[in-house]
Amino acid sequence: MDAVDPWGCGWANVLACRLWKAISRALFAEFLATGLYVFFGVGSVMRWPTALPSVLQIAITFNLVTAMAVQVTWKASGAHANPAVTLAFLVGSHISLPRAVAYVAAQLVGATVGAALLYGVMPGDIRETLGINVTPPTSSALQLLPSSSLHLKACLTPPFPIS
């Protein structure tokens, strides 16, 4: 005798529906978290003609949007919001390979949509600098190369996830 739920569907269909609902919720959470992170994070760095944002304002914005993304998506997906975090979870055997691939795909789509939305809402004169990192003016004593920010980040970022 086959077990039947109150609506006349088999338990296998009910379990499949619940599994699909959980997976789609997790993928949407990763999409949303990464989209919000890119929209507000990159938006905080935009070069407005009246006043450039300070490093403190940018740092506060990035920290607040990270906290918001984690709070909103923690229960649904674990709040990775970054392919590097997903890769660290995969290497640490906390998630499976198919789930990691799906999360990274959702994160890439979310980042693209977040950047496209930011591009759409920015005025034209400010939009031209979207995505361009600007280093501060240099003095004759200290010459920064365009890749100096990349080198600094590579030196300060640990090669392993800290948990």
Short mmCIF file of N, CA and C in Angstrom, two decimals:
data_model
loop_
_atom_site.label_atom_id
_atom_site.label_comp_id
_atom_site.label_asym_id
_atom_site.label_seq_id
_atom_site.Cartn_x
_atom_site.Cartn_y
_atom_site.Cartn_z
N MET A 1 0.84 -1.17 0.00
CA MET A 1 0.00 0.00 0.00
C MET A 1 0.89 1.24 0.00
N ASP A 2 0.62 2.15 -0.90
CA ASP A 2 1.43 3.36 -1.08
C ASP A 2 0.95 4.45 -0.13
N ALA A 3 1.92 5.06 0.55
CA ALA A 3 1.56 6.16 1.45
C ALA A 3 1.16 7.38 0.62
N VAL A 4 0.08 8.02 1.02
CA VAL A 4 -0.45 9.14 0.26
C VAL A 4 -0.65 10.32 1.21
N ASP A 5 -0.30 11.53 0.72
CA ASP A 5 -0.52 12.72 1.54
C ASP A 5 -1.97 13.18 1.38
N PRO A 6 -2.43 14.15 2.15
CA PRO A 6 -3.83 14.56 2.10
C PRO A 6 -4.31 15.03 0.73
N TRP A 7 -3.41 15.50 -0.14
CA TRP A 7 -3.83 16.01 -1.44
C TRP A 7 -3.80 14.93 -2.52
N GLY A 8 -3.49 13.71 -2.17
CA GLY A 8 -3.53 12.62 -3.12
C GLY A 8 -2.23 12.39 -3.88
N CYS A 9 -1.14 13.05 -3.51
CA CYS A 9 0.15 12.84 -4.16
C CYS A 9 0.96 11.85 -3.33
N GLY A 10 1.87 11.16 -3.97
CA GLY A 10 2.73 10.24 -3.25
C GLY A 10 3.77 10.98 -2.43
N TRP A 11 4.30 10.26 -1.43
CA TRP A 11 5.32 10.88 -0.57
C TRP A 11 6.58 11.22 -1.35
N ALA A 12 6.88 10.45 -2.38
CA ALA A 12 8.06 10.74 -3.20
C ALA A 12 7.92 12.11 -3.87
N ASN A 13 6.73 12.41 -4.35
CA ASN A 13 6.50 13.73 -4.97
C ASN A 13 6.59 14.84 -3.94
N VAL A 14 6.09 14.58 -2.75
CA VAL A 14 6.16 15.59 -1.69
C VAL A 14 7.61 15.86 -1.31
N LEU A 15 8.41 14.79 -1.17
CA LEU A 15 9.83 14.96 -0.84
C LEU A 15 10.57 15.68 -1.96
N ALA A 16 10.26 15.32 -3.21
CA ALA A 16 10.90 15.99 -4.35
C ALA A 16 10.53 17.46 -4.38
N CYS A 17 9.29 17.78 -4.07
CA CYS A 17 8.85 19.18 -4.04
C CYS A 17 9.57 19.95 -2.94
N ARG A 18 9.70 19.33 -1.77
CA ARG A 18 10.40 20.00 -0.67
C ARG A 18 11.88 20.19 -0.99
N LEU A 19 12.49 19.18 -1.63
CA LEU A 19 13.90 19.29 -2.00
C LEU A 19 14.09 20.41 -3.03
N TRP A 20 13.24 20.45 -4.04
CA TRP A 20 13.33 21.51 -5.04
C TRP A 20 13.14 22.88 -4.41
N LYS A 21 12.20 22.98 -3.47
CA LYS A 21 11.95 24.25 -2.80
C LYS A 21 13.17 24.71 -2.00
N ALA A 22 13.82 23.77 -1.31
CA ALA A 22 15.02 24.11 -0.53
C ALA A 22 16.18 24.52 -1.43
N ILE A 23 16.36 23.79 -2.52
CA ILE A 23 17.46 24.12 -3.43
C ILE A 23 17.23 25.46 -4.10
N SER A 24 16.01 25.69 -4.58
CA SER A 24 15.74 26.97 -5.24
C SER A 24 15.84 28.13 -4.26
N ARG A 25 15.45 27.91 -3.01
CA ARG A 25 15.58 28.96 -2.00
C ARG A 25 17.05 29.28 -1.74
N ALA A 26 17.89 28.25 -1.67
CA ALA A 26 19.32 28.46 -1.43
C ALA A 26 19.98 29.18 -2.60
N LEU A 27 19.62 28.78 -3.82
CA LEU A 27 20.21 29.44 -4.98
C LEU A 27 19.75 30.89 -5.09
N PHE A 28 18.50 31.15 -4.80
CA PHE A 28 18.02 32.54 -4.82
C PHE A 28 18.71 33.35 -3.72
N ALA A 29 18.95 32.74 -2.57
CA ALA A 29 19.64 33.44 -1.48
C ALA A 29 21.06 33.83 -1.89
N GLU A 30 21.77 32.93 -2.55
CA GLU A 30 23.12 33.26 -3.02
C GLU A 30 23.08 34.34 -4.09
N PHE A 31 22.12 34.24 -5.01
CA PHE A 31 21.93 35.25 -6.05
C PHE A 31 21.68 36.62 -5.40
N LEU A 32 20.77 36.66 -4.44
CA LEU A 32 20.40 37.91 -3.79
C LEU A 32 21.57 38.49 -2.99
N ALA A 33 22.25 37.66 -2.22
CA ALA A 33 23.35 38.14 -1.38
C ALA A 33 24.47 38.74 -2.23
N THR A 34 24.85 38.06 -3.29
CA THR A 34 25.93 38.57 -4.13
C THR A 34 25.49 39.80 -4.91
N GLY A 35 24.24 39.82 -5.37
CA GLY A 35 23.74 41.00 -6.07
C GLY A 35 23.71 42.23 -5.18
N LEU A 36 23.23 42.06 -3.94
CA LEU A 36 23.23 43.18 -2.99
C LEU A 36 24.64 43.64 -2.67
N TYR A 37 25.54 42.68 -2.49
CA TYR A 37 26.93 43.01 -2.16
C TYR A 37 27.57 43.84 -3.27
N VAL A 38 27.37 43.42 -4.51
CA VAL A 38 27.96 44.15 -5.63
C VAL A 38 27.28 45.51 -5.80
N PHE A 39 25.95 45.55 -5.73
CA PHE A 39 25.23 46.81 -5.93
C PHE A 39 25.66 47.86 -4.92
N PHE A 40 25.59 47.53 -3.64
CA PHE A 40 25.92 48.53 -2.62
C PHE A 40 27.42 48.72 -2.46
N GLY A 41 28.20 47.65 -2.58
CA GLY A 41 29.65 47.76 -2.42
C GLY A 41 30.28 48.60 -3.51
N VAL A 42 30.00 48.26 -4.75
CA VAL A 42 30.55 49.04 -5.86
C VAL A 42 29.92 50.43 -5.88
N GLY A 43 28.66 50.52 -5.52
CA GLY A 43 28.01 51.83 -5.47
C GLY A 43 28.65 52.77 -4.46
N SER A 44 29.22 52.22 -3.41
CA SER A 44 29.85 53.07 -2.39
C SER A 44 31.18 53.64 -2.86
N VAL A 45 31.75 53.09 -3.90
CA VAL A 45 33.06 53.52 -4.38
C VAL A 45 32.96 54.50 -5.55
N MET A 46 31.74 54.74 -6.01
CA MET A 46 31.56 55.59 -7.19
C MET A 46 32.13 56.99 -6.94
N ARG A 47 32.70 57.56 -7.98
CA ARG A 47 33.35 58.88 -7.88
C ARG A 47 32.35 59.97 -8.21
N TRP A 48 31.72 60.50 -7.18
CA TRP A 48 30.79 61.61 -7.37
C TRP A 48 31.59 62.89 -7.56
N PRO A 49 31.14 63.78 -8.45
CA PRO A 49 31.93 64.99 -8.70
C PRO A 49 31.96 65.95 -7.52
N THR A 50 30.94 65.96 -6.68
CA THR A 50 30.91 66.90 -5.57
C THR A 50 31.79 66.44 -4.41
N ALA A 51 31.85 65.16 -4.14
CA ALA A 51 32.66 64.67 -3.03
C ALA A 51 32.98 63.20 -3.23
N LEU A 52 34.25 62.88 -3.10
CA LEU A 52 34.66 61.48 -3.16
C LEU A 52 34.36 60.82 -1.82
N PRO A 53 33.94 59.57 -1.83
CA PRO A 53 33.71 58.90 -0.55
C PRO A 53 35.04 58.63 0.15
N SER A 54 35.01 58.72 1.46
CA SER A 54 36.24 58.45 2.22
C SER A 54 36.40 56.94 2.38
N VAL A 55 37.59 56.55 2.77
CA VAL A 55 37.86 55.13 3.01
C VAL A 55 36.96 54.61 4.13
N LEU A 56 36.70 55.43 5.12
CA LEU A 56 35.83 55.02 6.22
C LEU A 56 34.40 54.78 5.74
N GLN A 57 33.89 55.66 4.90
CA GLN A 57 32.54 55.48 4.36
C GLN A 57 32.44 54.21 3.52
N ILE A 58 33.44 53.95 2.72
CA ILE A 58 33.44 52.74 1.89
C ILE A 58 33.51 51.50 2.77
N ALA A 59 34.36 51.52 3.79
CA ALA A 59 34.50 50.37 4.68
C ALA A 59 33.21 50.11 5.44
N ILE A 60 32.58 51.17 5.93
CA ILE A 60 31.31 51.00 6.66
C ILE A 60 30.25 50.43 5.72
N THR A 61 30.19 50.91 4.49
CA THR A 61 29.20 50.40 3.54
C THR A 61 29.43 48.93 3.25
N PHE A 62 30.65 48.54 2.99
CA PHE A 62 30.94 47.13 2.72
C PHE A 62 30.61 46.26 3.93
N ASN A 63 30.95 46.73 5.12
CA ASN A 63 30.65 45.93 6.31
C ASN A 63 29.15 45.82 6.56
N LEU A 64 28.41 46.90 6.36
CA LEU A 64 26.96 46.84 6.56
C LEU A 64 26.28 45.95 5.53
N VAL A 65 26.71 46.03 4.27
CA VAL A 65 26.09 45.19 3.26
C VAL A 65 26.47 43.73 3.46
N THR A 66 27.66 43.46 3.95
CA THR A 66 28.03 42.08 4.27
C THR A 66 27.17 41.55 5.40
N ALA A 67 27.01 42.34 6.45
CA ALA A 67 26.17 41.91 7.58
C ALA A 67 24.73 41.70 7.13
N MET A 68 24.22 42.59 6.26
CA MET A 68 22.85 42.45 5.78
C MET A 68 22.70 41.18 4.94
N ALA A 69 23.64 40.94 4.04
CA ALA A 69 23.56 39.76 3.17
C ALA A 69 23.65 38.47 3.99
N VAL A 70 24.51 38.46 4.97
CA VAL A 70 24.64 37.27 5.82
C VAL A 70 23.37 37.06 6.64
N GLN A 71 22.84 38.11 7.21
CA GLN A 71 21.63 37.99 8.02
C GLN A 71 20.44 37.51 7.21
N VAL A 72 20.32 38.01 5.99
CA VAL A 72 19.18 37.67 5.15
C VAL A 72 19.27 36.24 4.62
N THR A 73 20.46 35.76 4.31
CA THR A 73 20.60 34.48 3.62
C THR A 73 21.22 33.36 4.45
N TRP A 74 21.47 33.59 5.72
CA TRP A 74 22.16 32.61 6.54
C TRP A 74 21.44 31.27 6.59
N LYS A 75 20.17 31.27 6.89
CA LYS A 75 19.45 30.01 7.06
C LYS A 75 19.18 29.30 5.74
N ALA A 76 19.02 30.04 4.67
CA ALA A 76 18.66 29.41 3.40
C ALA A 76 19.86 28.72 2.74
N SER A 77 21.03 29.36 2.77
CA SER A 77 22.15 28.81 2.01
C SER A 77 23.48 28.79 2.75
N GLY A 78 23.55 29.35 3.92
CA GLY A 78 24.83 29.44 4.61
C GLY A 78 25.54 30.76 4.35
N ALA A 79 24.96 31.61 3.53
CA ALA A 79 25.44 32.97 3.27
C ALA A 79 26.89 33.01 2.78
N HIS A 80 27.17 32.26 1.73
CA HIS A 80 28.52 32.32 1.17
C HIS A 80 28.76 33.67 0.50
N ALA A 81 27.86 34.07 -0.39
CA ALA A 81 27.88 35.38 -1.06
C ALA A 81 29.17 35.68 -1.81
N ASN A 82 30.01 34.69 -2.01
CA ASN A 82 31.29 34.91 -2.67
C ASN A 82 31.79 33.55 -3.18
N PRO A 83 32.18 33.45 -4.44
CA PRO A 83 32.69 32.16 -4.93
C PRO A 83 33.92 31.66 -4.17
N ALA A 84 34.73 32.56 -3.64
CA ALA A 84 35.90 32.12 -2.87
C ALA A 84 35.47 31.41 -1.59
N VAL A 85 34.42 31.90 -0.95
CA VAL A 85 33.91 31.25 0.26
C VAL A 85 33.32 29.90 -0.10
N THR A 86 32.60 29.83 -1.20
CA THR A 86 32.03 28.57 -1.65
C THR A 86 33.14 27.57 -1.96
N LEU A 87 34.21 28.02 -2.59
CA LEU A 87 35.35 27.14 -2.87
C LEU A 87 35.98 26.64 -1.57
N ALA A 88 36.10 27.51 -0.58
CA ALA A 88 36.65 27.10 0.70
C ALA A 88 35.77 26.05 1.37
N PHE A 89 34.45 26.22 1.28
CA PHE A 89 33.54 25.23 1.83
C PHE A 89 33.65 23.91 1.08
N LEU A 90 33.86 23.97 -0.24
CA LEU A 90 34.02 22.76 -1.03
C LEU A 90 35.31 22.04 -0.67
N VAL A 91 36.40 22.77 -0.57
CA VAL A 91 37.69 22.17 -0.21
C VAL A 91 37.63 21.58 1.20
N GLY A 92 36.91 22.24 2.09
CA GLY A 92 36.76 21.74 3.46
C GLY A 92 35.71 20.66 3.60
N SER A 93 35.13 20.21 2.49
CA SER A 93 34.12 19.14 2.46
C SER A 93 32.87 19.49 3.26
N HIS A 94 32.48 20.75 3.25
CA HIS A 94 31.25 21.16 3.93
C HIS A 94 30.06 21.16 2.98
N ILE A 95 30.33 21.24 1.66
CA ILE A 95 29.27 21.16 0.66
C ILE A 95 29.74 20.25 -0.47
N SER A 96 28.78 19.75 -1.24
CA SER A 96 29.11 18.86 -2.35
C SER A 96 29.51 19.65 -3.59
N LEU A 97 30.12 18.96 -4.55
CA LEU A 97 30.54 19.61 -5.78
C LEU A 97 29.36 20.15 -6.59
N PRO A 98 28.27 19.38 -6.77
CA PRO A 98 27.14 19.96 -7.52
C PRO A 98 26.55 21.20 -6.85
N ARG A 99 26.47 21.19 -5.53
CA ARG A 99 25.94 22.36 -4.82
C ARG A 99 26.89 23.55 -4.97
N ALA A 100 28.20 23.30 -4.91
CA ALA A 100 29.18 24.38 -5.06
C ALA A 100 29.09 24.99 -6.46
N VAL A 101 28.96 24.15 -7.47
CA VAL A 101 28.85 24.66 -8.84
C VAL A 101 27.57 25.49 -8.99
N ALA A 102 26.48 25.01 -8.43
CA ALA A 102 25.21 25.75 -8.50
C ALA A 102 25.31 27.07 -7.76
N TYR A 103 25.95 27.07 -6.57
CA TYR A 103 26.12 28.31 -5.81
C TYR A 103 26.96 29.32 -6.58
N VAL A 104 28.07 28.86 -7.16
CA VAL A 104 28.95 29.78 -7.91
C VAL A 104 28.20 30.35 -9.11
N ALA A 105 27.43 29.52 -9.80
CA ALA A 105 26.65 30.02 -10.94
C ALA A 105 25.64 31.08 -10.47
N ALA A 106 24.95 30.82 -9.37
CA ALA A 106 23.99 31.79 -8.84
C ALA A 106 24.69 33.07 -8.41
N GLN A 107 25.88 32.94 -7.81
CA GLN A 107 26.63 34.12 -7.38
C GLN A 107 27.10 34.95 -8.57
N LEU A 108 27.55 34.29 -9.63
CA LEU A 108 27.99 35.03 -10.82
C LEU A 108 26.83 35.75 -11.48
N VAL A 109 25.69 35.10 -11.56
CA VAL A 109 24.51 35.76 -12.13
C VAL A 109 24.07 36.92 -11.23
N GLY A 110 24.10 36.70 -9.91
CA GLY A 110 23.73 37.77 -8.98
C GLY A 110 24.65 38.97 -9.08
N ALA A 111 25.95 38.72 -9.20
CA ALA A 111 26.90 39.83 -9.34
C ALA A 111 26.68 40.59 -10.63
N THR A 112 26.39 39.87 -11.71
CA THR A 112 26.13 40.51 -12.99
C THR A 112 24.86 41.36 -12.92
N VAL A 113 23.82 40.83 -12.32
CA VAL A 113 22.57 41.58 -12.20
C VAL A 113 22.76 42.79 -11.28
N GLY A 114 23.49 42.63 -10.17
CA GLY A 114 23.76 43.76 -9.28
C GLY A 114 24.52 44.87 -9.98
N ALA A 115 25.53 44.50 -10.79
CA ALA A 115 26.30 45.51 -11.53
C ALA A 115 25.44 46.16 -12.61
N ALA A 116 24.58 45.37 -13.27
CA ALA A 116 23.71 45.93 -14.30
C ALA A 116 22.70 46.90 -13.70
N LEU A 117 22.15 46.56 -12.53
CA LEU A 117 21.22 47.47 -11.86
C LEU A 117 21.92 48.76 -11.46
N LEU A 118 23.13 48.63 -10.93
CA LEU A 118 23.89 49.82 -10.54
C LEU A 118 24.19 50.68 -11.77
N TYR A 119 24.56 50.04 -12.86
CA TYR A 119 24.82 50.76 -14.10
C TYR A 119 23.56 51.49 -14.58
N GLY A 120 22.42 50.86 -14.40
CA GLY A 120 21.17 51.46 -14.84
C GLY A 120 20.71 52.64 -14.02
N VAL A 121 21.00 52.65 -12.73
CA VAL A 121 20.51 53.74 -11.87
C VAL A 121 21.51 54.87 -11.71
N MET A 122 22.75 54.69 -12.13
CA MET A 122 23.75 55.74 -12.00
C MET A 122 23.60 56.78 -13.10
N PRO A 123 23.81 58.06 -12.78
CA PRO A 123 23.82 59.10 -13.82
C PRO A 123 24.97 58.86 -14.79
N GLY A 124 24.81 59.31 -16.02
CA GLY A 124 25.78 59.05 -17.07
C GLY A 124 27.18 59.56 -16.80
N ASP A 125 27.31 60.74 -16.17
CA ASP A 125 28.64 61.29 -15.93
C ASP A 125 29.39 60.52 -14.85
N ILE A 126 28.70 59.84 -13.98
CA ILE A 126 29.36 59.05 -12.94
C ILE A 126 29.53 57.61 -13.40
N ARG A 127 28.66 57.16 -14.25
CA ARG A 127 28.64 55.77 -14.70
C ARG A 127 29.92 55.37 -15.42
N GLU A 128 30.62 56.33 -16.02
CA GLU A 128 31.81 55.99 -16.79
C GLU A 128 32.91 55.37 -15.93
N THR A 129 32.89 55.59 -14.64
CA THR A 129 33.93 55.03 -13.79
C THR A 129 33.49 53.74 -13.10
N LEU A 130 32.36 53.17 -13.50
CA LEU A 130 31.87 51.95 -12.87
C LEU A 130 32.89 50.82 -13.01
N GLY A 131 33.32 50.31 -11.90
CA GLY A 131 34.23 49.18 -11.90
C GLY A 131 35.69 49.53 -12.00
N ILE A 132 36.03 50.80 -12.04
CA ILE A 132 37.43 51.18 -12.15
C ILE A 132 37.96 51.52 -10.76
N ASN A 133 38.99 50.84 -10.36
CA ASN A 133 39.62 51.16 -9.07
C ASN A 133 40.58 52.31 -9.26
N VAL A 134 40.52 53.25 -8.38
CA VAL A 134 41.35 54.43 -8.47
C VAL A 134 42.28 54.44 -7.27
N THR A 135 43.56 54.53 -7.51
CA THR A 135 44.52 54.65 -6.43
C THR A 135 44.75 56.13 -6.15
N PRO A 136 45.10 56.47 -4.93
CA PRO A 136 45.29 57.89 -4.61
C PRO A 136 46.48 58.46 -5.36
N PRO A 137 46.50 59.79 -5.51
CA PRO A 137 47.65 60.41 -6.18
C PRO A 137 48.94 60.09 -5.43
N THR A 138 50.00 59.93 -6.17
CA THR A 138 51.27 59.54 -5.55
C THR A 138 52.20 60.73 -5.46
N SER A 139 53.05 60.66 -4.47
CA SER A 139 54.09 61.67 -4.35
C SER A 139 55.34 61.14 -5.04
N SER A 140 56.34 61.98 -5.14
CA SER A 140 57.57 61.54 -5.80
C SER A 140 58.29 60.48 -4.98
N ALA A 141 58.06 60.46 -3.66
CA ALA A 141 58.74 59.48 -2.81
C ALA A 141 58.12 58.10 -2.93
N LEU A 142 56.83 58.04 -3.23
CA LEU A 142 56.15 56.75 -3.29
C LEU A 142 55.42 56.64 -4.63
N GLN A 143 55.89 55.78 -5.48
CA GLN A 143 55.27 55.59 -6.78
C GLN A 143 54.46 54.29 -6.75
N LEU A 144 53.15 54.41 -6.88
CA LEU A 144 52.28 53.24 -6.91
C LEU A 144 52.03 52.82 -8.35
N LEU A 145 52.21 51.57 -8.61
CA LEU A 145 51.88 51.03 -9.92
C LEU A 145 50.39 50.72 -9.95
N PRO A 146 49.80 50.61 -11.14
CA PRO A 146 48.37 50.27 -11.20
C PRO A 146 48.05 48.94 -10.52
N SER A 147 49.01 48.04 -10.43
CA SER A 147 48.76 46.74 -9.81
C SER A 147 49.12 46.73 -8.32
N SER A 148 49.45 47.88 -7.74
CA SER A 148 49.86 47.91 -6.34
C SER A 148 48.75 47.47 -5.40
N SER A 149 47.52 47.84 -5.71
CA SER A 149 46.40 47.41 -4.87
C SER A 149 46.25 45.90 -4.90
N LEU A 150 46.46 45.30 -6.06
CA LEU A 150 46.38 43.85 -6.18
C LEU A 150 47.49 43.19 -5.36
N HIS A 151 48.69 43.73 -5.42
CA HIS A 151 49.80 43.17 -4.66
C HIS A 151 49.56 43.29 -3.16
N LEU A 152 49.03 44.42 -2.73
CA LEU A 152 48.73 44.61 -1.31
C LEU A 152 47.69 43.61 -0.84
N LYS A 153 46.64 43.42 -1.62
CA LYS A 153 45.61 42.46 -1.24
C LYS A 153 46.17 41.04 -1.20
N ALA A 154 47.02 40.70 -2.15
CA ALA A 154 47.62 39.36 -2.18
C ALA A 154 48.50 39.12 -0.95
N CYS A 155 49.18 40.16 -0.50
CA CYS A 155 50.04 40.01 0.68
C CYS A 155 49.26 39.92 1.98
N LEU A 156 48.14 40.63 2.06
CA LEU A 156 47.38 40.69 3.30
C LEU A 156 46.32 39.61 3.43
N THR A 157 45.98 38.91 2.35
CA THR A 157 44.96 37.88 2.39
C THR A 157 45.60 36.55 2.70
N PRO A 158 45.13 35.87 3.74
CA PRO A 158 45.73 34.56 4.05
C PRO A 158 45.36 33.54 2.99
N PRO A 159 46.27 32.59 2.71
CA PRO A 159 46.01 31.62 1.65
C PRO A 159 45.01 30.53 2.04
N PHE A 160 44.50 30.58 3.23
CA PHE A 160 43.54 29.58 3.71
C PHE A 160 42.42 30.29 4.42
N PRO A 161 41.22 29.69 4.38
CA PRO A 161 40.09 30.33 5.10
C PRO A 161 40.26 30.23 6.60
N ILE A 162 39.98 31.30 7.28
CA ILE A 162 40.06 31.31 8.74
C ILE A 162 38.66 31.08 9.27
N SER A 163 38.48 30.02 10.04
CA SER A 163 37.14 29.75 10.57
C SER A 163 37.19 29.43 12.04
#
